[in-house]
PDB file of C-alpha atoms in Angstrom:
ATOM      1  CA  GLN A   1       4.269  54.212   3.593  1.00  0.00           C
ATOM      2  CA  VAL A   2       3.165  55.957   6.742  1.00  0.00           C
ATOM      3  CA  GLN A   3       1.800  53.854   9.625  1.00  0.00           C
ATOM      4  CA  LEU A   4      -0.858  55.318  11.930  1.00  0.00           C
ATOM      5  CA  VAL A   5      -1.870  54.501  15.506  1.00  0.00           C
ATOM      6  CA  GLU A   6      -4.840  56.162  17.215  1.00  0.00           C
ATOM      7  CA  SER A   7      -5.304  56.618  20.961  1.00  0.00           C
ATOM      8  CA  GLY A   8      -7.433  58.574  23.387  1.00  0.00           C
ATOM      9  CA  GLY A   9     -10.809  56.946  22.966  1.00  0.00           C
ATOM     10  CA  GLY A  10     -13.006  55.966  25.869  1.00  0.00           C
ATOM     11  CA  LEU A  11     -16.350  56.335  27.608  1.00  0.00           C
ATOM     12  CA  VAL A  12     -17.677  59.820  28.306  1.00  0.00           C
ATOM     13  CA  GLN A  13     -21.013  61.307  29.302  1.00  0.00           C
ATOM     14  CA  ALA A  14     -22.992  63.466  26.907  1.00  0.00           C
ATOM     15  CA  GLY A  15     -21.690  67.018  26.978  1.00  0.00           C
ATOM     16  CA  GLY A  16     -18.192  65.883  27.821  1.00  0.00           C
ATOM     17  CA  SER A  17     -14.935  66.074  25.886  1.00  0.00           C
ATOM     18  CA  LEU A  18     -12.265  63.759  24.559  1.00  0.00           C
ATOM     19  CA  ARG A  19      -9.038  64.334  22.668  1.00  0.00           C
ATOM     20  CA  LEU A  20      -7.964  61.727  20.158  1.00  0.00           C
ATOM     21  CA  SER A  21      -4.372  61.419  18.979  1.00  0.00           C
ATOM     22  CA  CYS A  22      -2.942  59.726  15.914  1.00  0.00           C
ATOM     23  CA  ALA A  23       0.787  59.037  15.893  1.00  0.00           C
ATOM     24  CA  ALA A  24       2.495  58.486  12.560  1.00  0.00           C
ATOM     25  CA  SER A  25       5.658  56.550  11.798  1.00  0.00           C
ATOM     26  CA  GLY A  26       7.453  55.433   8.681  1.00  0.00           C
ATOM     27  CA  GLY A  27       8.430  58.880   7.497  1.00  0.00           C
ATOM     28  CA  GLY A  28       6.878  61.613   5.418  1.00  0.00           C
ATOM     29  CA  PHE A  29       4.135  62.660   7.830  1.00  0.00           C
ATOM     30  CA  SER A  30       4.401  66.342   6.974  1.00  0.00           C
ATOM     31  CA  SER A  31       3.892  65.566   3.290  1.00  0.00           C
ATOM     32  CA  TYR A  32       0.451  64.050   3.906  1.00  0.00           C
ATOM     33  CA  ASN A  33      -2.908  65.683   4.355  1.00  0.00           C
ATOM     34  CA  MET A  34      -4.719  63.982   7.215  1.00  0.00           C
ATOM     35  CA  GLY A  35      -8.282  63.100   8.065  1.00  0.00           C
ATOM     36  CA  TRP A  36     -10.473  61.611  10.768  1.00  0.00           C
ATOM     37  CA  PHE A  37     -13.330  59.253   9.973  1.00  0.00           C
ATOM     38  CA  ARG A  38     -15.757  57.347  12.157  1.00  0.00           C
ATOM     39  CA  GLN A  39     -17.891  54.249  11.864  1.00  0.00           C
ATOM     40  CA  ALA A  40     -20.862  53.456  14.056  1.00  0.00           C
ATOM     41  CA  PRO A  41     -22.308  49.918  14.245  1.00  0.00           C
ATOM     42  CA  GLY A  42     -24.334  49.143  11.147  1.00  0.00           C
ATOM     43  CA  ASN A  43     -23.224  52.325   9.399  1.00  0.00           C
ATOM     44  CA  ASP A  44     -20.730  53.119   6.686  1.00  0.00           C
ATOM     45  CA  ARG A  45     -17.515  54.867   7.617  1.00  0.00           C
ATOM     46  CA  GLU A  46     -18.029  58.624   7.390  1.00  0.00           C
ATOM     47  CA  PHE A  47     -15.754  61.626   7.127  1.00  0.00           C
ATOM     48  CA  VAL A  48     -15.383  63.766  10.248  1.00  0.00           C
ATOM     49  CA  ALA A  49     -12.573  66.284   9.717  1.00  0.00           C
ATOM     50  CA  GLY A  50      -9.539  66.989   7.555  1.00  0.00           C
ATOM     51  CA  ILE A  51      -6.400  69.086   7.741  1.00  0.00           C
ATOM     52  CA  LEU A  52      -3.868  70.000   5.079  1.00  0.00           C
ATOM     53  CA  ARG A  53      -0.197  69.206   5.418  1.00  0.00           C
ATOM     54  CA  LEU A  54       0.900  72.553   6.893  1.00  0.00           C
ATOM     55  CA  GLY A  55      -2.083  72.715   9.218  1.00  0.00           C
ATOM     56  CA  GLY A  56      -3.407  76.039   8.046  1.00  0.00           C
ATOM     57  CA  ASN A  57      -6.552  74.691   6.401  1.00  0.00           C
ATOM     58  CA  THR A  58      -9.154  72.526   8.090  1.00  0.00           C
ATOM     59  CA  PHE A  59     -12.597  71.289   7.053  1.00  0.00           C
ATOM     60  CA  TYR A  60     -15.393  69.427   8.825  1.00  0.00           C
ATOM     61  CA  ALA A  61     -18.531  67.427   8.383  1.00  0.00           C
ATOM     62  CA  ASP A  62     -21.597  69.489   9.172  1.00  0.00           C
ATOM     63  CA  SER A  63     -22.500  67.141  12.023  1.00  0.00           C
ATOM     64  CA  VAL A  64     -19.383  68.077  14.019  1.00  0.00           C
ATOM     65  CA  LYS A  65     -18.734  71.655  12.915  1.00  0.00           C
ATOM     66  CA  GLY A  66     -18.347  73.947  15.911  1.00  0.00           C
ATOM     67  CA  ARG A  67     -17.818  71.024  18.318  1.00  0.00           C
ATOM     68  CA  PHE A  68     -14.742  69.211  16.968  1.00  0.00           C
ATOM     69  CA  THR A  69     -11.330  70.655  16.135  1.00  0.00           C
ATOM     70  CA  ILE A  70      -8.639  68.938  14.106  1.00  0.00           C
ATOM     71  CA  SER A  71      -5.015  69.982  14.493  1.00  0.00           C
ATOM     72  CA  ARG A  72      -1.558  68.596  13.849  1.00  0.00           C
ATOM     73  CA  ASP A  73       1.981  68.889  15.149  1.00  0.00           C
ATOM     74  CA  ASN A  74       4.387  67.978  12.368  1.00  0.00           C
ATOM     75  CA  ALA A  75       7.356  68.052  14.774  1.00  0.00           C
ATOM     76  CA  LYS A  76       5.673  65.255  16.756  1.00  0.00           C
ATOM     77  CA  ASN A  77       4.251  63.417  13.721  1.00  0.00           C
ATOM     78  CA  THR A  78       0.832  63.575  15.340  1.00  0.00           C
ATOM     79  CA  VAL A  79      -2.663  64.672  14.372  1.00  0.00           C
ATOM     80  CA  TYR A  80      -5.347  65.392  16.982  1.00  0.00           C
ATOM     81  CA  LEU A  81      -9.108  65.543  17.165  1.00  0.00           C
ATOM     82  CA  GLN A  82     -10.491  67.594  20.048  1.00  0.00           C
ATOM     83  CA  MET A  83     -14.121  66.637  20.583  1.00  0.00           C
ATOM     84  CA  ASN A  84     -16.321  68.852  22.750  1.00  0.00           C
ATOM     85  CA  SER A  85     -20.030  68.818  23.562  1.00  0.00           C
ATOM     86  CA  LEU A  86     -20.173  65.142  22.726  1.00  0.00           C
ATOM     87  CA  LYS A  87     -23.502  63.536  21.907  1.00  0.00           C
ATOM     88  CA  PRO A  88     -24.598  59.875  22.029  1.00  0.00           C
ATOM     89  CA  GLU A  89     -24.734  59.919  18.231  1.00  0.00           C
ATOM     90  CA  ASP A  90     -20.975  60.571  18.196  1.00  0.00           C
ATOM     91  CA  THR A  91     -20.469  57.005  19.452  1.00  0.00           C
ATOM     92  CA  ALA A  92     -18.299  55.180  16.913  1.00  0.00           C
ATOM     93  CA  VAL A  93     -14.873  53.798  16.168  1.00  0.00           C
ATOM     94  CA  TYR A  94     -12.710  56.725  15.094  1.00  0.00           C
ATOM     95  CA  TYR A  95      -9.983  56.304  12.481  1.00  0.00           C
ATOM     96  CA  CYS A  96      -7.249  58.595  11.285  1.00  0.00           C
ATOM     97  CA  ALA A  97      -6.062  58.376   7.710  1.00  0.00           C
ATOM     98  CA  ALA A  98      -3.493  59.881   5.352  1.00  0.00           C
ATOM     99  CA  THR A  99      -3.876  61.144   1.808  1.00  0.00           C
ATOM    100  CA  SER A 100      -1.909  62.968  -0.837  1.00  0.00           C
ATOM    101  CA  ARG A 101      -5.100  64.565  -2.180  1.00  0.00           C
ATOM    102  CA  TRP A 102      -6.262  68.049  -1.242  1.00  0.00           C
ATOM    103  CA  SER A 103      -9.435  68.575   0.812  1.00  0.00           C
ATOM    104  CA  ALA A 104     -10.256  64.888   0.586  1.00  0.00           C
ATOM    105  CA  SER A 105     -13.425  63.727   2.313  1.00  0.00           C
ATOM    106  CA  MET A 106     -14.074  60.397   0.618  1.00  0.00           C
ATOM    107  CA  GLU A 107     -12.838  57.115   2.061  1.00  0.00           C
ATOM    108  CA  TYR A 108     -11.311  55.933  -1.236  1.00  0.00           C
ATOM    109  CA  GLU A 109      -9.080  59.009  -1.397  1.00  0.00           C
ATOM    110  CA  TYR A 110      -7.080  57.946   1.671  1.00  0.00           C
ATOM    111  CA  ILE A 111      -4.154  55.536   1.317  1.00  0.00           C
ATOM    112  CA  ALA A 112      -3.199  54.692   4.912  1.00  0.00           C
ATOM    113  CA  TRP A 113      -5.403  53.976   7.940  1.00  0.00           C
ATOM    114  CA  GLY A 114      -4.991  53.386  11.626  1.00  0.00           C
ATOM    115  CA  GLN A 115      -6.678  50.557  13.504  1.00  0.00           C
ATOM    116  CA  GLY A 116      -9.257  52.807  15.147  1.00  0.00           C
ATOM    117  CA  THR A 117     -10.136  53.850  18.688  1.00  0.00           C
ATOM    118  CA  GLN A 118     -13.564  53.417  20.281  1.00  0.00           C
ATOM    119  CA  VAL A 119     -15.487  56.451  21.498  1.00  0.00           C
ATOM    120  CA  THR A 120     -18.653  55.813  23.486  1.00  0.00           C
ATOM    121  CA  VAL A 121     -20.899  58.662  24.626  1.00  0.00           C
ATOM    122  CA  SER A 122     -23.536  57.806  27.216  1.00  0.00           C
ATOM    123  CA  ALA A 123     -26.774  59.728  27.511  1.00  0.00           C
TER     124      ALA A 123
END
């Protein structure tokens, strides 16, 4: 099964940008559809963005549409989340995850998860 490791989190001011990376190992990365989720303190984990295995199709939560961009490089076994115009309400631990389902946006549909990376946006 694929193993996932996120990086790129940190502290940024409102209006700033961050780029998260998720490196996959264990084989088969290009056969998985990938997603990003986030979890703020006291909240459930929520879907942020998804991308299909060949990278041609992406989909987003309404709260990040137009500000975040998901992409992937199958040659590097990596999926990215470019986050622009960040807001304090984007503060959360961000997780990448893998699924064999199409256009999956529910947590239970994903079979492998990274450990998460903290993103903090100050006002």
